[in-house]
Amino acid sequence: MAPIPLVDVKAQYAPLIPELLERIQAVLDSAEFILGPNVDAFEREAAAYLGVPQTVGVANGTDALVLVLDAMGIGPGDEVICPAFTFYATAESIARRGAIPVFADIDAATMNLDPADVAERITPRTKAIMPVHLFGRPAPLRELAELGVPLIEDAAQAFGSPDIATTGVASTFSFYPTKNLFAFGDGGLVAVTDEELGERVRLLRFHGSRDKVDFQLVGYNSRLDELQAAVLRVFLRQLGEWTRSRREAAARYAELGLGELCELPPDEQGHVYHLFVCRSPERDRIRAALRNSEIGTAVYYATPSHLQPALRFLGYEPGSLPETERVARDNFSVPLWAGIDAATQERVVAVVREAAAVAAR
Ligand SMILES: Cc1ncc(COP(=O)(O)O)c(C=O)c1O
């Protein structure tokens, strides 16, 4: 039987190749590759999609975070509270600015920040909270907003969720090729609810200049390419259908009985299932069975950010974030993408069932 990848990116864009080639050809014909009409149009279309006044295209999701922190004036001596159970770039962006990432624990059921634990870590130096909409599930924004500290939403994994980007002062997105909305390479976006902040991010992404003559800030060179923006405009129109398909696939795993074999991510309306991440005390056995059957599986954040060598100077020890460390030990993902079919999912569940039966013997 053919191997099953963890995510089949090509299956998602294959039907769109003729239209993509037309859009790419148009960019080649125009010979405008940097900050042209496609970036302008994509920024407007993405703002309308997200329900925010303004977005700014940037080079990747990591830069998006750094640019927002810089635009907010966050730097040395400032603290920003974030999860450790996320891709390393979340905390790295804070450290990159010379500010201090303060790690809060997660709620193991949702794998997102636990607002009660965040509340305990607020100090007079706290300048922002950076929740992550992990694996496509919106973080508890209402509870976090009630803490009275500006929110920067790391939405790298959650484009398409209706419940994000309008609470935080800014939200950041990555268009890395496996993301829900993706490009053919690196790309990122900053969405803002505060227009002044948006203008500052816009200045910073191009050396602090509007016109290449006056340079008002010490900035960056972090731009979204025209070619990527042209591709993203095609994909943005497809995103509603892709999200519907992802949610349907998640529901199908539950219908197929995967929830009797391991703990499934609890569903909620705004969850856009960037990844389908389950939990089990038997996860190593289950993963070995999946790998033996050539079925894609991964463990996320096995070494959470607070225990990464580069951030050792922050002084966190094993055991300091118990829920984070628990989930790092028992999570695993199974294949999911927009368009995955029922037969593929049935094969995945059959292998997990067999592994679980062996474990029970
Ligand atoms: C939660 C999170 N934050 C930030 C990033 C960084 O995005 P990028 O790889 O585009 O720099 C990623 C993804 O890779 C991510 O998953």
mmCIF file of C-alpha atoms and ligand atoms in Angstrom:
data_model
loop_
_atom_site.group_PDB
_atom_site.id
_atom_site.type_symbol
_atom_site.label_atom_id
_atom_site.label_comp_id
_atom_site.label_asym_id
_atom_site.label_seq_id
_atom_site.Cartn_x
_atom_site.Cartn_y
_atom_site.Cartn_z
ATOM 1 C CA MET A 1 0.000 0.000 0.000
ATOM 2 C CA ALA A 2 1.168 3.520 -0.732
ATOM 3 C CA PRO A 3 2.694 5.424 2.173
ATOM 4 C CA ILE A 4 0.479 8.077 3.797
ATOM 5 C CA PRO A 5 2.246 11.372 4.488
ATOM 6 C CA LEU A 6 1.518 13.443 7.592
ATOM 7 C CA VAL A 7 0.414 16.238 5.284
ATOM 8 C CA ASP A 8 0.003 16.148 1.513
ATOM 9 C CA VAL A 9 0.604 19.756 0.496
ATOM 10 C CA LYS A 10 0.613 18.982 -3.209
ATOM 11 C CA ALA A 11 -2.804 17.301 -3.102
ATOM 12 C CA GLN A 12 -4.167 20.603 -1.843
ATOM 13 C CA TYR A 13 -2.797 22.805 -4.625
ATOM 14 C CA ALA A 14 -2.729 20.334 -7.548
ATOM 15 C CA PRO A 15 -6.224 21.249 -8.821
ATOM 16 C CA LEU A 16 -5.250 24.934 -8.793
ATOM 17 C CA ILE A 17 -2.029 24.626 -10.828
ATOM 18 C CA PRO A 18 -3.446 26.091 -14.093
ATOM 19 C CA GLU A 19 -4.691 29.208 -12.281
ATOM 20 C CA LEU A 20 -1.460 29.484 -10.267
ATOM 21 C CA LEU A 21 0.636 29.335 -13.444
ATOM 22 C CA GLU A 22 -1.446 32.130 -14.974
ATOM 23 C CA ARG A 23 -0.909 34.328 -11.908
ATOM 24 C CA ILE A 24 2.804 33.554 -11.816
ATOM 25 C CA GLN A 25 3.091 34.301 -15.559
ATOM 26 C CA ALA A 26 1.394 37.656 -14.983
ATOM 27 C CA VAL A 27 4.001 38.557 -12.361
ATOM 28 C CA LEU A 28 6.812 37.564 -14.746
ATOM 29 C CA ASP A 29 5.209 39.716 -17.459
ATOM 30 C CA SER A 30 4.982 42.690 -15.097
ATOM 31 C CA ALA A 31 8.607 42.301 -13.898
ATOM 32 C CA GLU A 32 7.469 43.725 -10.513
ATOM 33 C CA PHE A 33 8.757 41.404 -7.836
ATOM 34 C CA ILE A 34 8.905 43.454 -4.633
ATOM 35 C CA LEU A 35 6.007 45.293 -2.941
ATOM 36 C CA GLY A 36 3.808 45.549 -6.020
ATOM 37 C CA PRO A 37 0.102 45.229 -6.814
ATOM 38 C CA ASN A 38 -0.239 41.613 -5.617
ATOM 39 C CA VAL A 39 1.121 42.426 -2.146
ATOM 40 C CA ASP A 40 -1.196 45.467 -1.937
ATOM 41 C CA ALA A 41 -4.212 43.439 -3.026
ATOM 42 C CA PHE A 42 -3.364 40.486 -0.777
ATOM 43 C CA GLU A 43 -2.976 42.786 2.226
ATOM 44 C CA ARG A 44 -6.451 44.234 1.562
ATOM 45 C CA GLU A 45 -8.047 40.837 0.900
ATOM 46 C CA ALA A 46 -6.461 39.304 3.998
ATOM 47 C CA ALA A 47 -7.626 42.268 6.128
ATOM 48 C CA ALA A 48 -11.189 41.793 4.868
ATOM 49 C CA TYR A 49 -11.001 38.043 5.522
ATOM 50 C CA LEU A 50 -9.715 38.550 9.072
ATOM 51 C CA GLY A 51 -12.008 41.496 9.850
ATOM 52 C CA VAL A 52 -9.153 43.862 10.743
ATOM 53 C CA PRO A 53 -8.412 47.358 9.426
ATOM 54 C CA GLN A 54 -4.948 46.602 8.085
ATOM 55 C CA THR A 55 -2.435 43.866 7.356
ATOM 56 C CA VAL A 56 1.247 44.059 6.389
ATOM 57 C CA GLY A 57 2.984 41.359 4.333
ATOM 58 C CA VAL A 58 6.394 40.347 5.679
ATOM 59 C CA ALA A 59 9.069 37.738 4.949
ATOM 60 C CA ASN A 60 7.992 35.009 7.398
ATOM 61 C CA GLY A 61 6.075 34.347 10.613
ATOM 62 C CA THR A 62 9.114 34.801 12.841
ATOM 63 C CA ASP A 63 9.850 38.266 11.455
ATOM 64 C CA ALA A 64 6.164 39.104 11.880
ATOM 65 C CA LEU A 65 6.541 38.559 15.645
ATOM 66 C CA VAL A 66 9.849 40.453 15.896
ATOM 67 C CA LEU A 67 8.462 43.399 13.902
ATOM 68 C CA VAL A 68 5.366 43.649 16.113
ATOM 69 C CA LEU A 69 7.454 43.562 19.307
ATOM 70 C CA ASP A 70 9.793 46.211 17.874
ATOM 71 C CA ALA A 71 6.867 48.371 16.724
ATOM 72 C CA MET A 72 5.422 48.171 20.251
ATOM 73 C CA GLY A 73 8.757 49.350 21.658
ATOM 74 C CA ILE A 74 9.334 46.083 23.520
ATOM 75 C CA GLY A 75 13.010 45.453 24.261
ATOM 76 C CA PRO A 76 15.581 44.925 27.024
ATOM 77 C CA GLY A 77 14.128 44.649 30.523
ATOM 78 C CA ASP A 78 10.571 44.044 29.283
ATOM 79 C CA GLU A 79 8.738 40.787 29.900
ATOM 80 C CA VAL A 80 6.378 39.023 27.519
ATOM 81 C CA ILE A 81 4.368 36.011 28.700
ATOM 82 C CA CYS A 82 4.101 33.131 26.225
ATOM 83 C CA PRO A 83 3.695 29.358 26.177
ATOM 84 C CA ALA A 84 6.666 26.974 26.018
ATOM 85 C CA PHE A 85 4.537 24.368 24.234
ATOM 86 C CA THR A 86 4.800 25.918 20.764
ATOM 87 C CA PHE A 87 7.329 26.248 17.979
ATOM 88 C CA TYR A 88 10.545 27.796 19.302
ATOM 89 C CA ALA A 89 10.095 30.965 17.169
ATOM 90 C CA THR A 90 7.427 32.285 19.569
ATOM 91 C CA ALA A 91 9.843 32.733 22.492
ATOM 92 C CA GLU A 92 12.800 33.340 20.209
ATOM 93 C CA SER A 93 11.185 36.499 18.823
ATOM 94 C CA ILE A 94 10.970 37.924 22.360
ATOM 95 C CA ALA A 95 14.583 37.030 23.167
ATOM 96 C CA ARG A 96 15.656 38.399 19.762
ATOM 97 C CA ARG A 97 14.386 41.813 20.935
ATOM 98 C CA GLY A 98 16.426 41.498 24.133
ATOM 99 C CA ALA A 99 13.208 41.135 26.133
ATOM 100 C CA ILE A 100 12.486 38.277 28.536
ATOM 101 C CA PRO A 101 10.169 35.419 27.557
ATOM 102 C CA VAL A 102 8.176 34.465 30.678
ATOM 103 C CA PHE A 103 6.739 31.006 30.185
ATOM 104 C CA ALA A 104 3.257 30.175 31.431
ATOM 105 C CA ASP A 105 1.841 26.668 31.563
ATOM 106 C CA ILE A 106 -0.888 25.293 29.319
ATOM 107 C CA ASP A 107 -4.229 23.653 29.877
ATOM 108 C CA ALA A 108 -3.393 20.053 28.885
ATOM 109 C CA ALA A 109 -6.883 19.503 27.402
ATOM 110 C CA THR A 110 -6.598 22.330 24.859
ATOM 111 C CA MET A 111 -2.778 22.570 24.776
ATOM 112 C CA ASN A 112 -3.206 26.372 24.803
ATOM 113 C CA LEU A 113 -2.166 28.909 27.475
ATOM 114 C CA ASP A 114 -3.872 28.553 30.850
ATOM 115 C CA PRO A 115 -5.138 32.071 31.737
ATOM 116 C CA ALA A 116 -4.944 31.357 35.500
ATOM 117 C CA ASP A 117 -1.259 30.502 35.231
ATOM 118 C CA VAL A 118 -0.641 33.540 33.008
ATOM 119 C CA ALA A 119 -2.288 35.794 35.628
ATOM 120 C CA GLU A 120 0.197 34.627 38.263
ATOM 121 C CA ARG A 121 3.173 35.594 36.114
ATOM 122 C CA ILE A 122 2.191 39.209 35.408
ATOM 123 C CA THR A 123 4.612 41.755 36.892
ATOM 124 C CA PRO A 124 5.048 45.527 36.453
ATOM 125 C CA ARG A 125 7.514 44.685 33.649
ATOM 126 C CA THR A 126 4.970 42.638 31.652
ATOM 127 C CA LYS A 127 4.429 44.466 28.348
ATOM 128 C CA ALA A 128 2.441 41.866 26.437
ATOM 129 C CA ILE A 129 1.002 38.357 26.434
ATOM 130 C CA MET A 130 1.711 36.270 23.334
ATOM 131 C CA PRO A 131 -0.857 33.465 23.114
ATOM 132 C CA VAL A 132 -0.447 30.890 20.337
ATOM 133 C CA HIS A 133 -3.475 29.421 18.565
ATOM 134 C CA LEU A 134 -1.835 26.042 18.753
ATOM 135 C CA PHE A 135 -2.508 23.457 16.060
ATOM 136 C CA GLY A 136 -5.318 25.745 14.800
ATOM 137 C CA ARG A 137 -7.287 25.985 18.058
ATOM 138 C CA PRO A 138 -7.974 29.564 19.202
ATOM 139 C CA ALA A 139 -6.330 30.406 22.525
ATOM 140 C CA PRO A 140 -8.756 31.618 25.278
ATOM 141 C CA LEU A 141 -8.593 35.236 24.080
ATOM 142 C CA ARG A 142 -11.498 36.585 26.130
ATOM 143 C CA GLU A 143 -10.037 35.373 29.432
ATOM 144 C CA LEU A 144 -6.543 36.543 28.484
ATOM 145 C CA ALA A 145 -7.809 39.985 27.400
ATOM 146 C CA GLU A 146 -9.444 40.388 30.825
ATOM 147 C CA LEU A 147 -5.955 40.371 32.376
ATOM 148 C CA GLY A 148 -5.500 43.904 31.019
ATOM 149 C CA VAL A 149 -2.210 43.384 29.167
ATOM 150 C CA PRO A 150 -1.951 43.861 25.351
ATOM 151 C CA LEU A 151 -2.201 40.599 23.424
ATOM 152 C CA ILE A 152 -0.007 39.665 20.453
ATOM 153 C CA GLU A 153 -1.673 36.635 18.866
ATOM 154 C CA ASP A 154 0.800 34.178 17.340
ATOM 155 C CA ALA A 155 -1.655 32.905 14.744
ATOM 156 C CA ALA A 156 0.949 31.166 12.554
ATOM 157 C CA GLN A 157 -1.072 27.936 12.684
ATOM 158 C CA ALA A 158 -4.602 29.327 12.554
ATOM 159 C CA PHE A 159 -5.378 31.360 9.411
ATOM 160 C CA GLY A 160 -9.032 30.735 8.621
ATOM 161 C CA SER A 161 -10.345 30.559 12.183
ATOM 162 C CA PRO A 162 -13.213 33.034 12.587
ATOM 163 C CA ASP A 163 -12.361 33.599 16.254
ATOM 164 C CA ILE A 164 -8.925 35.172 15.990
ATOM 165 C CA ALA A 165 -7.101 38.413 15.084
ATOM 166 C CA THR A 166 -9.704 40.894 16.340
ATOM 167 C CA THR A 167 -8.848 40.761 20.065
ATOM 168 C CA GLY A 168 -5.087 41.292 20.106
ATOM 169 C CA VAL A 169 -3.390 44.553 19.167
ATOM 170 C CA ALA A 170 -1.662 42.500 16.501
ATOM 171 C CA SER A 171 -1.733 38.953 15.135
ATOM 172 C CA THR A 172 0.997 37.257 13.178
ATOM 173 C CA PHE A 173 0.815 34.584 10.489
ATOM 174 C CA SER A 174 3.266 32.260 8.756
ATOM 175 C CA PHE A 175 2.789 31.041 5.179
ATOM 176 C CA TYR A 176 5.321 28.221 5.500
ATOM 177 C CA PRO A 177 4.213 25.576 2.955
ATOM 178 C CA THR A 178 2.509 23.231 5.448
ATOM 179 C CA LYS A 179 0.369 25.946 7.066
ATOM 180 C CA ASN A 180 -3.410 26.173 6.505
ATOM 181 C CA LEU A 181 -2.850 29.179 4.222
ATOM 182 C CA PHE A 182 0.530 28.721 2.590
ATOM 183 C CA ALA A 183 2.950 30.016 -0.007
ATOM 184 C CA PHE A 184 5.538 28.335 -2.239
ATOM 185 C CA GLY A 185 8.303 29.314 0.162
ATOM 186 C CA ASP A 186 8.554 31.603 3.166
ATOM 187 C CA GLY A 187 6.043 34.361 3.802
ATOM 188 C CA GLY A 188 4.317 36.053 6.715
ATOM 189 C CA LEU A 189 1.714 38.619 7.668
ATOM 190 C CA VAL A 190 0.991 41.027 10.493
ATOM 191 C CA ALA A 191 -2.677 41.894 11.096
ATOM 192 C CA VAL A 192 -3.407 44.807 13.410
ATOM 193 C CA THR A 193 -6.419 46.190 15.196
ATOM 194 C CA ASP A 194 -4.426 49.349 15.982
ATOM 195 C CA GLU A 195 -3.740 51.196 12.698
ATOM 196 C CA GLU A 196 -0.890 53.267 14.109
ATOM 197 C CA LEU A 197 0.906 50.067 15.079
ATOM 198 C CA GLY A 198 0.302 48.795 11.543
ATOM 199 C CA GLU A 199 1.938 51.866 10.043
ATOM 200 C CA ARG A 200 4.963 51.338 12.263
ATOM 201 C CA VAL A 201 5.265 47.687 11.201
ATOM 202 C CA ARG A 202 4.952 48.844 7.555
ATOM 203 C CA LEU A 203 7.829 51.265 8.064
ATOM 204 C CA LEU A 204 9.976 48.714 9.890
ATOM 205 C CA ARG A 205 9.619 46.036 7.198
ATOM 206 C CA PHE A 206 11.458 48.313 4.776
ATOM 207 C CA HIS A 207 14.372 49.871 6.691
ATOM 208 C CA GLY A 208 12.113 52.401 8.426
ATOM 209 C CA SER A 209 11.467 54.214 5.164
ATOM 210 C CA ARG A 210 8.423 55.032 3.036
ATOM 211 C CA ASP A 211 10.317 56.314 0.035
ATOM 212 C CA LYS A 212 13.916 54.955 0.067
ATOM 213 C CA VAL A 213 15.039 58.541 0.655
ATOM 214 C CA ASP A 214 14.193 59.309 4.282
ATOM 215 C CA PHE A 215 14.993 56.587 6.806
ATOM 216 C CA GLN A 216 13.051 57.305 9.979
ATOM 217 C CA LEU A 217 13.721 54.120 11.970
ATOM 218 C CA VAL A 218 16.407 51.482 12.248
ATOM 219 C CA GLY A 219 14.361 48.766 10.612
ATOM 220 C CA TYR A 220 14.598 45.513 8.701
ATOM 221 C CA ASN A 221 14.361 44.167 5.209
ATOM 222 C CA SER A 222 11.399 41.817 5.634
ATOM 223 C CA ARG A 223 9.012 41.835 2.708
ATOM 224 C CA LEU A 224 6.485 39.447 1.208
ATOM 225 C CA ASP A 225 7.376 38.720 -2.456
ATOM 226 C CA GLU A 226 4.985 39.553 -5.296
ATOM 227 C CA LEU A 227 5.175 35.944 -6.507
ATOM 228 C CA GLN A 228 4.173 34.622 -3.088
ATOM 229 C CA ALA A 229 1.401 37.220 -2.779
ATOM 230 C CA ALA A 230 0.044 36.191 -6.204
ATOM 231 C CA VAL A 231 -0.082 32.562 -5.031
ATOM 232 C CA LEU A 232 -1.572 33.520 -1.661
ATOM 233 C CA ARG A 233 -4.427 35.422 -3.369
ATOM 234 C CA VAL A 234 -5.447 32.232 -5.204
ATOM 235 C CA PHE A 235 -5.197 30.179 -1.997
ATOM 236 C CA LEU A 236 -7.080 32.719 0.133
ATOM 237 C CA ARG A 237 -10.134 32.222 -2.088
ATOM 238 C CA GLN A 238 -9.835 28.482 -1.477
ATOM 239 C CA LEU A 239 -9.322 28.727 2.270
ATOM 240 C CA GLY A 240 -13.000 28.479 3.304
ATOM 241 C CA GLU A 241 -13.335 25.175 1.452
ATOM 242 C CA TRP A 242 -10.005 23.901 2.808
ATOM 243 C CA THR A 243 -11.039 24.741 6.377
ATOM 244 C CA ARG A 244 -14.389 23.014 5.923
ATOM 245 C CA SER A 245 -12.546 19.927 4.669
ATOM 246 C CA ARG A 246 -10.090 19.952 7.600
ATOM 247 C CA ARG A 247 -12.951 20.164 10.097
ATOM 248 C CA GLU A 248 -14.783 17.356 8.318
ATOM 249 C CA ALA A 249 -11.660 15.167 8.460
ATOM 250 C CA ALA A 250 -11.297 15.852 12.192
ATOM 251 C CA ALA A 251 -14.932 14.855 12.785
ATOM 252 C CA ARG A 252 -14.356 11.701 10.733
ATOM 253 C CA TYR A 253 -11.491 10.571 12.969
ATOM 254 C CA ALA A 254 -13.940 10.765 15.886
ATOM 255 C CA GLU A 255 -16.635 8.874 13.931
ATOM 256 C CA LEU A 256 -14.127 6.158 13.054
ATOM 257 C CA GLY A 257 -13.582 5.529 16.760
ATOM 258 C CA LEU A 258 -10.087 6.988 17.162
ATOM 259 C CA GLY A 259 -11.299 8.553 20.415
ATOM 260 C CA GLU A 260 -11.704 5.083 21.964
ATOM 261 C CA LEU A 261 -7.990 4.420 21.334
ATOM 262 C CA CYS A 262 -6.427 7.712 22.404
ATOM 263 C CA GLU A 263 -7.417 11.169 23.618
ATOM 264 C CA LEU A 264 -8.583 13.363 20.724
ATOM 265 C CA PRO A 265 -8.380 17.159 20.646
ATOM 266 C CA PRO A 266 -11.781 18.357 21.904
ATOM 267 C CA ASP A 267 -13.679 20.000 19.054
ATOM 268 C CA GLU A 268 -14.745 23.618 19.088
ATOM 269 C CA GLN A 269 -16.275 25.804 16.393
ATOM 270 C CA GLY A 270 -13.221 27.973 15.738
ATOM 271 C CA HIS A 271 -10.701 25.109 15.546
ATOM 272 C CA VAL A 272 -9.195 24.919 12.047
ATOM 273 C CA TYR A 273 -7.114 21.757 12.638
ATOM 274 C CA HIS A 274 -3.729 22.817 11.337
ATOM 275 C CA LEU A 275 -2.630 19.499 12.827
ATOM 276 C CA PHE A 276 -4.565 16.653 14.407
ATOM 277 C CA VAL A 277 -2.710 16.044 17.656
ATOM 278 C CA CYS A 278 -3.814 13.238 19.982
ATOM 279 C CA ARG A 279 -2.505 12.020 23.321
ATOM 280 C CA SER A 280 -1.843 8.551 24.706
ATOM 281 C CA PRO A 281 0.292 6.899 27.375
ATOM 282 C CA GLU A 282 1.001 4.337 24.617
ATOM 283 C CA ARG A 283 2.119 6.954 22.136
ATOM 284 C CA ASP A 284 5.555 5.433 21.404
ATOM 285 C CA ARG A 285 4.006 2.058 20.638
ATOM 286 C CA ILE A 286 1.326 3.682 18.457
ATOM 287 C CA ARG A 287 3.898 5.754 16.592
ATOM 288 C CA ALA A 288 6.099 2.730 15.966
ATOM 289 C CA ALA A 289 3.102 0.921 14.438
ATOM 290 C CA LEU A 290 2.273 3.944 12.260
ATOM 291 C CA ARG A 291 5.860 4.193 11.080
ATOM 292 C CA ASN A 292 5.975 0.447 10.321
ATOM 293 C CA SER A 293 2.905 0.949 8.124
ATOM 294 C CA GLU A 294 4.540 3.971 6.424
ATOM 295 C CA ILE A 295 1.990 6.368 7.887
ATOM 296 C CA GLY A 296 3.210 9.857 8.764
ATOM 297 C CA THR A 297 3.219 10.830 12.451
ATOM 298 C CA ALA A 298 5.094 13.404 14.513
ATOM 299 C CA VAL A 299 5.647 14.471 18.102
ATOM 300 C CA TYR A 300 5.365 18.194 18.736
ATOM 301 C CA TYR A 301 7.686 20.148 20.936
ATOM 302 C CA ALA A 302 9.251 17.123 22.654
ATOM 303 C CA THR A 303 11.674 19.642 24.178
ATOM 304 C CA PRO A 304 9.470 22.635 24.998
ATOM 305 C CA SER A 305 11.008 26.095 24.622
ATOM 306 C CA HIS A 306 11.735 26.592 28.354
ATOM 307 C CA LEU A 307 14.135 23.615 28.214
ATOM 308 C CA GLN A 308 15.867 24.509 24.938
ATOM 309 C CA PRO A 309 19.634 25.026 25.230
ATOM 310 C CA ALA A 310 19.519 28.573 23.812
ATOM 311 C CA LEU A 311 17.085 29.685 26.529
ATOM 312 C CA ARG A 312 18.783 27.963 29.449
ATOM 313 C CA PHE A 313 19.877 31.391 30.711
ATOM 314 C CA LEU A 314 16.249 32.032 31.685
ATOM 315 C CA GLY A 315 16.689 29.463 34.474
ATOM 316 C CA TYR A 316 13.785 27.056 33.930
ATOM 317 C CA GLU A 317 14.328 23.482 35.153
ATOM 318 C CA PRO A 318 12.553 20.253 34.165
ATOM 319 C CA GLY A 319 9.325 20.151 36.186
ATOM 320 C CA SER A 320 8.773 23.911 36.140
ATOM 321 C CA LEU A 321 5.869 23.671 33.656
ATOM 322 C CA PRO A 322 4.230 20.335 34.549
ATOM 323 C CA GLU A 323 1.321 20.391 32.064
ATOM 324 C CA THR A 324 3.564 21.479 29.195
ATOM 325 C CA GLU A 325 6.013 18.684 29.963
ATOM 326 C CA ARG A 326 3.220 16.114 30.323
ATOM 327 C CA VAL A 327 1.799 16.917 26.890
ATOM 328 C CA ALA A 328 5.311 16.962 25.383
ATOM 329 C CA ARG A 329 5.651 13.362 26.610
ATOM 330 C CA ASP A 330 2.369 11.916 25.377
ATOM 331 C CA ASN A 331 1.294 13.759 22.184
ATOM 332 C CA PHE A 332 1.466 12.478 18.637
ATOM 333 C CA SER A 333 -0.140 13.578 15.407
ATOM 334 C CA VAL A 334 -1.879 11.617 12.671
ATOM 335 C CA PRO A 335 -2.276 12.608 9.010
ATOM 336 C CA LEU A 336 -4.650 15.436 8.144
ATOM 337 C CA TRP A 337 -4.863 17.867 5.236
ATOM 338 C CA ALA A 338 -7.582 19.536 3.190
ATOM 339 C CA GLY A 339 -8.977 16.797 0.971
ATOM 340 C CA ILE A 340 -7.767 13.700 2.893
ATOM 341 C CA ASP A 341 -10.231 10.915 2.051
ATOM 342 C CA ALA A 342 -12.162 8.537 4.292
ATOM 343 C CA ALA A 343 -10.298 5.418 3.106
ATOM 344 C CA THR A 344 -6.954 6.976 4.095
ATOM 345 C CA GLN A 345 -8.282 7.887 7.529
ATOM 346 C CA GLU A 346 -9.705 4.367 7.961
ATOM 347 C CA ARG A 347 -6.237 2.916 7.316
ATOM 348 C CA VAL A 348 -4.744 5.235 9.955
ATOM 349 C CA VAL A 349 -7.354 4.277 12.561
ATOM 350 C CA ALA A 350 -6.957 0.546 11.802
ATOM 351 C CA VAL A 351 -3.221 0.736 12.542
ATOM 352 C CA VAL A 352 -3.786 2.676 15.778
ATOM 353 C CA ARG A 353 -6.456 0.121 16.768
ATOM 354 C CA GLU A 354 -4.051 -2.759 16.227
ATOM 355 C CA ALA A 355 -1.314 -1.019 18.243
ATOM 356 C CA ALA A 356 -3.748 -0.257 21.068
ATOM 357 C CA ALA A 357 -4.909 -3.901 21.131
ATOM 358 C CA VAL A 358 -1.309 -5.099 21.411
ATOM 359 C CA ALA A 359 -0.734 -2.623 24.260
ATOM 360 C CA ALA A 360 -3.836 -3.905 26.092
ATOM 361 C CA ARG A 361 -2.695 -7.561 25.926
HETATM 362 C C1 LIG B 1 3.441 28.954 16.399
HETATM 363 C C2 LIG B 1 4.442 29.434 15.397
HETATM 364 N N1 LIG B 1 5.010 30.639 15.537
HETATM 365 C C3 LIG B 1 5.896 31.111 14.654
HETATM 366 C C4 LIG B 1 6.269 30.381 13.551
HETATM 367 C C5 LIG B 1 7.317 30.934 12.644
HETATM 368 O O1 LIG B 1 6.903 31.082 11.314
HETATM 369 P P1 LIG B 1 7.963 31.038 10.133
HETATM 370 O O2 LIG B 1 8.445 29.639 9.985
HETATM 371 O O3 LIG B 1 7.180 31.497 8.930
HETATM 372 O O4 LIG B 1 9.044 31.993 10.465
HETATM 373 C C6 LIG B 1 5.688 29.114 13.352
HETATM 374 C C7 LIG B 1 5.956 28.267 12.209
HETATM 375 O O5 LIG B 1 6.794 27.836 11.644
HETATM 376 C C8 LIG B 1 4.767 28.616 14.306
HETATM 377 O O6 LIG B 1 4.209 27.410 14.165
#
